[in-house]
PDB file of C-alpha atoms (C1' of nucleotides) in Angstrom:
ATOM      1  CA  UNK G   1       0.000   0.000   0.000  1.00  0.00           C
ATOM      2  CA  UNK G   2       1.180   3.535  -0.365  1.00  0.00           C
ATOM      3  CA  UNK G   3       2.427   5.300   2.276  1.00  0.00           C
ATOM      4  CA  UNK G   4       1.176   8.376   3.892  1.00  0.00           C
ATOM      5  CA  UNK G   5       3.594  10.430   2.452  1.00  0.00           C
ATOM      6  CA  UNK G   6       2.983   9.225  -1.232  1.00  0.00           C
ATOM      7  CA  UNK G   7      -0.690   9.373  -0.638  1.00  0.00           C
ATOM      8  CA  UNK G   8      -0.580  12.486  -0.006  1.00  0.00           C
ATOM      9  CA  UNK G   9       2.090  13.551  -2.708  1.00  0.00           C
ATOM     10  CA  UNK G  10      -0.628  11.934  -5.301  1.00  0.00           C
ATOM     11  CA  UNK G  11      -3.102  13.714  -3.673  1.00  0.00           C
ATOM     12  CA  UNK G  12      -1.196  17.233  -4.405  1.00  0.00           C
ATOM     13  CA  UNK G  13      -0.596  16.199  -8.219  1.00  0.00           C
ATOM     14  CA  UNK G  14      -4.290  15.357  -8.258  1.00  0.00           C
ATOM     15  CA  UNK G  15      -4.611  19.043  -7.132  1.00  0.00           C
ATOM     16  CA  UNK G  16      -2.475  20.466  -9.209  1.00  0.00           C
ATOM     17  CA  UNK G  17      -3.903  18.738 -12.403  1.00  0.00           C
ATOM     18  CA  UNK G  18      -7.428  20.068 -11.787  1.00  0.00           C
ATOM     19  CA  UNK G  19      -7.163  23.106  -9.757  1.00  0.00           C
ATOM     20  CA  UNK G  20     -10.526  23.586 -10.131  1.00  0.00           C
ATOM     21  CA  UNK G  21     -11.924  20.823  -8.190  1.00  0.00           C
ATOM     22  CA  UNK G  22     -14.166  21.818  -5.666  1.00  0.00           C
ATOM     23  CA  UNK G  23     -17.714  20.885  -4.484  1.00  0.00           C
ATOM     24  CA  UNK G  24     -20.173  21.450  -7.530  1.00  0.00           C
ATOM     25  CA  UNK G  25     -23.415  21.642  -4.663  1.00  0.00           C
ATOM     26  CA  UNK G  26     -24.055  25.579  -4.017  1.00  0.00           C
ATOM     27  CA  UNK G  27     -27.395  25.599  -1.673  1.00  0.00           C
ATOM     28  CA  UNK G  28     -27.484  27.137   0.719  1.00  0.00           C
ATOM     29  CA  UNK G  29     -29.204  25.492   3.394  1.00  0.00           C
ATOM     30  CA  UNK G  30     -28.958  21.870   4.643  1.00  0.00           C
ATOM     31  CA  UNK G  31     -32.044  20.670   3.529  1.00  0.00           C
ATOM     32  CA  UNK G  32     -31.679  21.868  -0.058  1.00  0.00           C
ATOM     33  CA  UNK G  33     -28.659  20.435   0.134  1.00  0.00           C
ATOM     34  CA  UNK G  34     -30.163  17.304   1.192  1.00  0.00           C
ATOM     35  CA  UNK G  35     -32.042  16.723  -1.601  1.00  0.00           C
ATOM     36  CA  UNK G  36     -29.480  17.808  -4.359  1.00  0.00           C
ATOM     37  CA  UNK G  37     -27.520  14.744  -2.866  1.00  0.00           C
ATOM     38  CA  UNK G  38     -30.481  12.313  -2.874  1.00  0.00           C
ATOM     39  CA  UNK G  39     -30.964  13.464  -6.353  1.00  0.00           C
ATOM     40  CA  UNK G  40     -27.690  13.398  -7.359  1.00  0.00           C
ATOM     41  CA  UNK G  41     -27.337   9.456  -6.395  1.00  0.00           C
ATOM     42  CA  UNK G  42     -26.022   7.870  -9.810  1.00  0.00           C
ATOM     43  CA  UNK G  43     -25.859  11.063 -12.165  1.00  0.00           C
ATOM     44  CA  UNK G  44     -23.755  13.849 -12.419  1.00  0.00           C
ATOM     45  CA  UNK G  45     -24.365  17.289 -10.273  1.00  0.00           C
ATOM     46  CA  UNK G  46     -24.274  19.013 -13.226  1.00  0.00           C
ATOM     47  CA  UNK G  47     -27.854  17.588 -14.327  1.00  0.00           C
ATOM     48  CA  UNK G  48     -29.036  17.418 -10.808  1.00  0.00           C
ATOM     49  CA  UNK G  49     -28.093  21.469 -10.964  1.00  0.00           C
ATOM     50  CA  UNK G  50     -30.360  21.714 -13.664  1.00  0.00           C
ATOM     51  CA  UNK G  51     -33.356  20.803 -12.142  1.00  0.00           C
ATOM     52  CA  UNK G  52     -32.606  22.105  -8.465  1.00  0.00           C
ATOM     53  CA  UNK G  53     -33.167  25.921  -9.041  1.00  0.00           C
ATOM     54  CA  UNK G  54     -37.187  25.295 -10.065  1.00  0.00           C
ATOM     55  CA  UNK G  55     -37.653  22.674  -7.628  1.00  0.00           C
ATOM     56  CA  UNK G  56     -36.921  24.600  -4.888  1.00  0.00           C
ATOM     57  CA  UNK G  57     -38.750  27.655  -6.277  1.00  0.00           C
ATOM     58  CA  UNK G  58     -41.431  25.335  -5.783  1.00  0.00           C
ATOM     59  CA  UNK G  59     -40.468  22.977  -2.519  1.00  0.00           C
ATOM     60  CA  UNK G  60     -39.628  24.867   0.887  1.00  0.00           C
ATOM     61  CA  UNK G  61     -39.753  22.794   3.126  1.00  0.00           C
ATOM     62  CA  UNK G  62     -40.541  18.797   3.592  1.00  0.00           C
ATOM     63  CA  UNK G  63     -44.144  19.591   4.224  1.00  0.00           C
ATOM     64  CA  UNK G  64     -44.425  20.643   0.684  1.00  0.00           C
ATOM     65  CA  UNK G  65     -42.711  16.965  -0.588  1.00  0.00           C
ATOM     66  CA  UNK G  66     -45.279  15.197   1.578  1.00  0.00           C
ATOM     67  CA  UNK G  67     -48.320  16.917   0.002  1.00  0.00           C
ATOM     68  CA  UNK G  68     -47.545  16.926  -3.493  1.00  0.00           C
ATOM     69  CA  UNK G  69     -48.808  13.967  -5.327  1.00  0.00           C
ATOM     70  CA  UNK G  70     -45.870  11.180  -6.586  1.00  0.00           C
ATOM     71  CA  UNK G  71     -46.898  11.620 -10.113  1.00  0.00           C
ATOM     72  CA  UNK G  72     -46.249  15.302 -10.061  1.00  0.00           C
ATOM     73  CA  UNK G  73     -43.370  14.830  -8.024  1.00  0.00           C
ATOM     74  CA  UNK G  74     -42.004  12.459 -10.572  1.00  0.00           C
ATOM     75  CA  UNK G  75     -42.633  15.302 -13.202  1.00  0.00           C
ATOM     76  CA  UNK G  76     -41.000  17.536 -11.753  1.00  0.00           C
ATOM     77  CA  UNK G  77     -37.343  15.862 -11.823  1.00  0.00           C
ATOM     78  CA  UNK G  78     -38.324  13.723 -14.836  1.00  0.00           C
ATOM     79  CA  UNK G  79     -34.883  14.570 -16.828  1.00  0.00           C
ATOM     80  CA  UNK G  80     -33.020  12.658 -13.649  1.00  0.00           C
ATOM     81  CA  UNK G  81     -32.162   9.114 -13.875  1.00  0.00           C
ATOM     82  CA  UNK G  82     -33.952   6.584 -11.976  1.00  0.00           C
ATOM     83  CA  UNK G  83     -36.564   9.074 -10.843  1.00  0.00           C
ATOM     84  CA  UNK G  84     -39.786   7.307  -9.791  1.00  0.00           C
ATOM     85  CA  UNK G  85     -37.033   6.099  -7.021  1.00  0.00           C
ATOM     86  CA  UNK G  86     -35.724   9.689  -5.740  1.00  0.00           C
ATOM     87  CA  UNK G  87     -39.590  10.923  -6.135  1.00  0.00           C
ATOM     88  CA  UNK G  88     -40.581   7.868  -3.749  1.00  0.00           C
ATOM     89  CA  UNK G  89     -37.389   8.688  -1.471  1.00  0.00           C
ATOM     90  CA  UNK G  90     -38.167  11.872  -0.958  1.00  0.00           C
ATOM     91  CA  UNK G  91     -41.287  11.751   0.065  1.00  0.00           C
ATOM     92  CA  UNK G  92     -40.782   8.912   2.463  1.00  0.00           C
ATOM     93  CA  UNK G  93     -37.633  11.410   3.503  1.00  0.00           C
ATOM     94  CA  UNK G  94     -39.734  14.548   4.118  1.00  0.00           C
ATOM     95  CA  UNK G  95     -42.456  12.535   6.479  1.00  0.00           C
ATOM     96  CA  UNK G  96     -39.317  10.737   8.353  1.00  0.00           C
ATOM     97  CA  UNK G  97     -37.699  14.412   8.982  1.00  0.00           C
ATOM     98  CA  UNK G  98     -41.349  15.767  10.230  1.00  0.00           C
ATOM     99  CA  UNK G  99     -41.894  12.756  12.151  1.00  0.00           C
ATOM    100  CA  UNK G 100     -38.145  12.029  13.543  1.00  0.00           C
ATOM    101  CA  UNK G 101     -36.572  15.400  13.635  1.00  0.00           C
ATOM    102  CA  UNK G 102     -38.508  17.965  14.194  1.00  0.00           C
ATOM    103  CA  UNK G 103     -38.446  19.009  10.328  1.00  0.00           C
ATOM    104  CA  UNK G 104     -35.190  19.796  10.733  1.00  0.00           C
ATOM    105  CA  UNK G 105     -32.004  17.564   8.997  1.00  0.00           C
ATOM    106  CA  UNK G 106     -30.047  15.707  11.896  1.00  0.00           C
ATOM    107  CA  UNK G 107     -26.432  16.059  11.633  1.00  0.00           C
ATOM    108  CA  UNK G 108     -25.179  12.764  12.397  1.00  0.00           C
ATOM    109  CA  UNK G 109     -24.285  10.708   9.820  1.00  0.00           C
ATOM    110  CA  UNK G 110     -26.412   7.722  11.435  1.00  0.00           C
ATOM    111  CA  UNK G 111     -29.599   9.809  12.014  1.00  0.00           C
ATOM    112  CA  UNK G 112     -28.812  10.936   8.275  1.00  0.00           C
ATOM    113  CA  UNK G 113     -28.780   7.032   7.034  1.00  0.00           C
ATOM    114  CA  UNK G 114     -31.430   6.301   8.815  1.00  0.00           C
ATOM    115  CA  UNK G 115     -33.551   8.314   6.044  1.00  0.00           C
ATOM    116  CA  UNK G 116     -35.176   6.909   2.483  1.00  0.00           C
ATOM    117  CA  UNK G 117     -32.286   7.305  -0.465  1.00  0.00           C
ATOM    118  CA  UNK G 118     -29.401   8.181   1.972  1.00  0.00           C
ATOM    119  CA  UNK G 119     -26.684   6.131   2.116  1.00  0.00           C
ATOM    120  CA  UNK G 120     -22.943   6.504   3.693  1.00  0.00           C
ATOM    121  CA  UNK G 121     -22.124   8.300   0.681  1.00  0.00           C
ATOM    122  CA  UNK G 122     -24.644  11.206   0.782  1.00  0.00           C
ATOM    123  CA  UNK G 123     -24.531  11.089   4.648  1.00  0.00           C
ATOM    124  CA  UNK G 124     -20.845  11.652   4.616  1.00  0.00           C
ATOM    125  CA  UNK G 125     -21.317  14.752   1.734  1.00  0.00           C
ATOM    126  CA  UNK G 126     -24.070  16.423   3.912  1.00  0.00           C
ATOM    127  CA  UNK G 127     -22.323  16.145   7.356  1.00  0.00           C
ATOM    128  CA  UNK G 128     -19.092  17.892   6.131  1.00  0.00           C
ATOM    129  CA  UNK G 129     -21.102  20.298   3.461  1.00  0.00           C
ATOM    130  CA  UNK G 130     -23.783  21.284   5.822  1.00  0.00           C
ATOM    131  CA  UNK G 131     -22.297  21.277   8.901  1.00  0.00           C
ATOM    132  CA  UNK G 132     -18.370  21.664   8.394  1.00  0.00           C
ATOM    133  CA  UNK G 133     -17.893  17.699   9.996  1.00  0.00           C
ATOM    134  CA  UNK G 134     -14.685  16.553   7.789  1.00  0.00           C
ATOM    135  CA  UNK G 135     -15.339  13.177   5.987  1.00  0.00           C
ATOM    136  CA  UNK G 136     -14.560  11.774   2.858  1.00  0.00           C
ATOM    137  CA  UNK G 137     -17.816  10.398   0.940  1.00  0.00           C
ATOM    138  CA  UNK G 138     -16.526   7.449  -0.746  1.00  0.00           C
ATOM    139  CA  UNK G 139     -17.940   7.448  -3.917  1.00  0.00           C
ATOM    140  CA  UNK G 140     -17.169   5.101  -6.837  1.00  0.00           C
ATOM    141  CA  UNK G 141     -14.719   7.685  -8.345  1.00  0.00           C
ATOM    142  CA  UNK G 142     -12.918   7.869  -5.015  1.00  0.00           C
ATOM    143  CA  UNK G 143     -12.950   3.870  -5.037  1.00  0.00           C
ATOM    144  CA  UNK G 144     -11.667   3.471  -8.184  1.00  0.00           C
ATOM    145  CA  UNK G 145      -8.410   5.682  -7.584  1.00  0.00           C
ATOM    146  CA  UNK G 146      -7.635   4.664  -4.147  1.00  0.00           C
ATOM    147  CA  UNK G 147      -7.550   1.141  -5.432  1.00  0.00           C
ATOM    148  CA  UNK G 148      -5.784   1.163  -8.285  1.00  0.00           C
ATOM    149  CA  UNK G 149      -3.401   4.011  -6.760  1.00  0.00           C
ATOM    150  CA  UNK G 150      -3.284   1.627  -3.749  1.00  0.00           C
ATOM    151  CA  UNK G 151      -3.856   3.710  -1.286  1.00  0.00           C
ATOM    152  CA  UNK G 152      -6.576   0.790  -0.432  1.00  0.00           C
ATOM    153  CA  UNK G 153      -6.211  -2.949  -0.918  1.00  0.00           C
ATOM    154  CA  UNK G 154      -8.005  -4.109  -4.045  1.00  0.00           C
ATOM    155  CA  UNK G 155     -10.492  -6.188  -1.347  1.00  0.00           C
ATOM    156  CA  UNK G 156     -11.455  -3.188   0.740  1.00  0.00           C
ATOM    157  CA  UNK G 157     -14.821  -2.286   1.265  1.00  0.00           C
ATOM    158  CA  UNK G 158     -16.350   0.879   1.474  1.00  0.00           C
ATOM    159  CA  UNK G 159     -16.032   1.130   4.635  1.00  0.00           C
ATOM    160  CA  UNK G 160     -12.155   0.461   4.730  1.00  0.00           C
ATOM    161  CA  UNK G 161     -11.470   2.944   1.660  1.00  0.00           C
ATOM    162  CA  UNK G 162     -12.882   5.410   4.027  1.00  0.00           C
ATOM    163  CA  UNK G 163     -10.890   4.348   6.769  1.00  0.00           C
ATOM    164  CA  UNK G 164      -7.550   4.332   5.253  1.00  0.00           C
ATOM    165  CA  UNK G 165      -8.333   7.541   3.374  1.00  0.00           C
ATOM    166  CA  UNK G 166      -9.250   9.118   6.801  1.00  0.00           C
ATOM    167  CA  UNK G 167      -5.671   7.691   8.390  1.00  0.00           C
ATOM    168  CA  UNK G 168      -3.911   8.589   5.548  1.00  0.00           C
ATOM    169  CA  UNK G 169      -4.784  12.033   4.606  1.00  0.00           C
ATOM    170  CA  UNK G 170      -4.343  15.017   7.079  1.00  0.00           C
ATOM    171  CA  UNK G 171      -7.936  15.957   8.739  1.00  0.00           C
ATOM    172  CA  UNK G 172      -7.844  19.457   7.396  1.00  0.00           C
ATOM    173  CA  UNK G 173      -7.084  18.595   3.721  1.00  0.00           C
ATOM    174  CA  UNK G 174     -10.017  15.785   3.809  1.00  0.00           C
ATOM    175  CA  UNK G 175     -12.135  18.224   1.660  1.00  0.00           C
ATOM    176  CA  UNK G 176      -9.653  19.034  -0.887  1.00  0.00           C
ATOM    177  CA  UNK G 177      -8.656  15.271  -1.055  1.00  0.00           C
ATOM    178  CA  UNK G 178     -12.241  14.524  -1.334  1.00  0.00           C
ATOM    179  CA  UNK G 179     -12.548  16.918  -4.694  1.00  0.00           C
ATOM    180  CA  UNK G 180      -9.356  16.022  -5.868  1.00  0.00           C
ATOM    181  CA  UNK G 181      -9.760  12.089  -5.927  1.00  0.00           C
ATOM    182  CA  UNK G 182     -13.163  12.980  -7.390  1.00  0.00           C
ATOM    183  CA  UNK G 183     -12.450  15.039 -10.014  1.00  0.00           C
ATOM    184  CA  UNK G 184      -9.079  12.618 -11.114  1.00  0.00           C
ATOM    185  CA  UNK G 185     -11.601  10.117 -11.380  1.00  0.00           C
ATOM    186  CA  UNK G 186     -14.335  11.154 -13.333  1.00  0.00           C
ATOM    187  CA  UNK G 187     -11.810  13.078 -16.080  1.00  0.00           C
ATOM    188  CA  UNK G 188      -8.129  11.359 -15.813  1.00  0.00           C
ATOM    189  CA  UNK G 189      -8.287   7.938 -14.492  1.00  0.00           C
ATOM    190  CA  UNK G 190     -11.474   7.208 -15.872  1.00  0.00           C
ATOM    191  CA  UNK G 191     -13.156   3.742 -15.330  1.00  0.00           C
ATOM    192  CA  UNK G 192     -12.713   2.621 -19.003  1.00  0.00           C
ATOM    193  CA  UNK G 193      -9.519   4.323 -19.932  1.00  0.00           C
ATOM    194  CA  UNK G 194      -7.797   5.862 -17.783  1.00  0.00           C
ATOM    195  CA  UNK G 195      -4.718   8.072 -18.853  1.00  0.00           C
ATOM    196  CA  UNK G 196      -2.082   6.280 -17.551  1.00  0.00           C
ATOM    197  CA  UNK G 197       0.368   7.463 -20.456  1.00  0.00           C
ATOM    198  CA  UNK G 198      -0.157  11.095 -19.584  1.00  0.00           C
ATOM    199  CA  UNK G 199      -0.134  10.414 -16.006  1.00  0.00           C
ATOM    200  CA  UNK G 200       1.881  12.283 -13.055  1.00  0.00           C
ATOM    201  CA  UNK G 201       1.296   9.427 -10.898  1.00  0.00           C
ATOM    202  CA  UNK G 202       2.599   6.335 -13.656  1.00  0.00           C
ATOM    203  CA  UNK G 203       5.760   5.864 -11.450  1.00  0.00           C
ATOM    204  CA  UNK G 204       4.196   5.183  -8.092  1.00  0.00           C
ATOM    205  CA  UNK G 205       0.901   3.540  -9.829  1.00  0.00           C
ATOM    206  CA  UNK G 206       0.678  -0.105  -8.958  1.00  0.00           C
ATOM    207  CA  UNK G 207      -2.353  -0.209 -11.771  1.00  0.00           C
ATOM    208  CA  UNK G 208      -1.229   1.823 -14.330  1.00  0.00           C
ATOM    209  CA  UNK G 209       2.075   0.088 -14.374  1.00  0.00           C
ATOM    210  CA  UNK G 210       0.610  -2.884 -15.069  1.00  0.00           C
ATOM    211  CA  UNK G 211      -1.906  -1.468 -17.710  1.00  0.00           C
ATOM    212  CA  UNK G 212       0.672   0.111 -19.424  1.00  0.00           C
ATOM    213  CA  UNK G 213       3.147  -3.425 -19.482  1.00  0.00           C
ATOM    214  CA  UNK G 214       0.170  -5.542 -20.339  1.00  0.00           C
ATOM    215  CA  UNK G 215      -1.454  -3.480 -23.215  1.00  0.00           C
ATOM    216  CA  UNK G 216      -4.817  -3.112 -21.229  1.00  0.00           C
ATOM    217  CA  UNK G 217      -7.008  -0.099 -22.271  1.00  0.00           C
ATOM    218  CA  UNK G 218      -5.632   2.741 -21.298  1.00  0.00           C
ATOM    219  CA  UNK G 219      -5.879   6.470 -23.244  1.00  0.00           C
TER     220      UNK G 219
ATOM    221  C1'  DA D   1     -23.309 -10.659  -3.817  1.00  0.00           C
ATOM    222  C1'  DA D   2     -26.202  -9.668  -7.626  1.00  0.00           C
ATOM    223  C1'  DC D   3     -29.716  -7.192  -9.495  1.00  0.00           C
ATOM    224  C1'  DT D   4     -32.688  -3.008 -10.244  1.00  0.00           C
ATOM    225  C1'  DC D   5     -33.767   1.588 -11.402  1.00  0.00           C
ATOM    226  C1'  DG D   6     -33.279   5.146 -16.133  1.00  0.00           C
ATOM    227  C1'  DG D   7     -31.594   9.264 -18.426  1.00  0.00           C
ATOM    228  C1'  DG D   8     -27.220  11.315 -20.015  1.00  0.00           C
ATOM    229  C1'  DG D   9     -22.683  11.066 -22.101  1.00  0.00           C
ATOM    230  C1'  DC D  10     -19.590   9.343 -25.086  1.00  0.00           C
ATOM    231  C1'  DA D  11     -17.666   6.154 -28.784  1.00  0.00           C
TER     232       DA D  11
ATOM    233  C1'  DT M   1     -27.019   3.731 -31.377  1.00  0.00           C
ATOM    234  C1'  DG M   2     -25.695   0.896 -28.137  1.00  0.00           C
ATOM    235  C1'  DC M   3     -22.594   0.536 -24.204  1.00  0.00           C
ATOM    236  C1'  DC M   4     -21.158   2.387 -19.942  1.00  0.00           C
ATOM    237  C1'  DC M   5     -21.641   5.460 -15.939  1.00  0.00           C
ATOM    238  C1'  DA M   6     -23.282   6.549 -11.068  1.00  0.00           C
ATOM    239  C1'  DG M   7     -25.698   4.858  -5.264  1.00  0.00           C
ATOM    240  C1'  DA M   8     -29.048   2.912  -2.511  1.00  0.00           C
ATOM    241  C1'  DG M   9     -32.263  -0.575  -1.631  1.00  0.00           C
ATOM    242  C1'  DT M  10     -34.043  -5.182  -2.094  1.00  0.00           C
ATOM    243  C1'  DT M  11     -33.722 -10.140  -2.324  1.00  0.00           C
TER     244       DT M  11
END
DNA sequence: AACTCGGGGCA
DNA sequence: TGCCCAGAGTT
């Protein structure tokens, strides 16, 4: 496995490859933010961005989930994948945070999981978003990197990703890191073909050592 | 552990 | 135009 120090030299190339990477969710309150995740589960931000800004013209509060009918709920974020799903969710969400908290979005990441459509993932992004707790949301980007970067062992769950990350990386860069693996992810070491040829991180990349020697796909 | 949900993006 | 992507829940 790499060591703390590498981890967190690849972390710092990550950075300065994509100096732009930085959280993509700008609402401003908890709740809002809260659903942008939910909604966000298995697309990209950018088309969850698209659809945000009318539906919370429309939706205040969780009271106004909880009345709407599902059908018109499902309308209303239509151009999202797997939407009858996040409609459903959020509904179920909205009467569990009336019911359970008061209306108001608990800030533990348990209390957070306990709710329809969040998992550790979006319970992780809304604790440190909404209320400054560091954590890094493990997401399959995230995954992918640490793994083939081996920062992680190739058999580590979720769970462990997040552990190691957590022990490897210095509590006060957790956000950055969190971006930074992210955005490496999605645009340079991409699930199909990643760029090992143009890569800073070749050298001290157990993967894309290997992908390069054996020929696999790689851009 | 495998399968499902579904539109968007890219080859 | 068809394959691949991205999480959470269910079985």
């Amino acid at each position: 496995m790499l060591s703390k120090k590498d981890t967190q030299f690849a972390i710092d190339q990550m950075g300065e490859l994509f100096p732009e990477a930085e959280c993509e969710l700008v609402h401003k309150n908890p709740f809002e933010l809260l659903i942008a995740v939910v909604l966000s589960a298995q697309c990209t931000d950018a088309l969850v961005n698209k659809v945000t800004p009318r539906l919370f013209e429309k939706y205040k509060a969780p009271e106004d989930y909880v009345r709407v009918e599902l059908e018109e709920l499902e309308q209303d974020i239509r151009s999202i994948g797997l939407f009858r799903n996040k409609a459903k969710n959020i509904k179920k969400l909205s009467f569990s945070l009336i019911e359970d908290f008061a209306g108001v979005v608990p800030e533990t990441r348990e209390e957070l999981e306990s709710l329809a459509g969040v998992g550790r993932k979006t319970a992780n992004v809304v604790t440190s978003v909404a209320f400054g707790v560091p954590a890094i949301a493990v997401d399959t980007h995230v995954e992918r990197v640490s793994k083939r970067l081996g920062i992680c062992r190739w058999k580590d769950n979720v769970r462990q990703v997040e552990e190691t990350l957590q022990k490897k990386i210095k509590r006060e860069d957790w956000s950055d890191a969190h971006h930074r693996l992210i955005f490496f992810g999605r645009y340079h070491c991409k699930a199909q073909s990643p760029k090992c040829p143009s890569c800073p991180l070749v050298s001290m990349c157990r993967e894309g050592k290997k992908r390069l020697k054996d020929q696999l796909p790689h851009g």
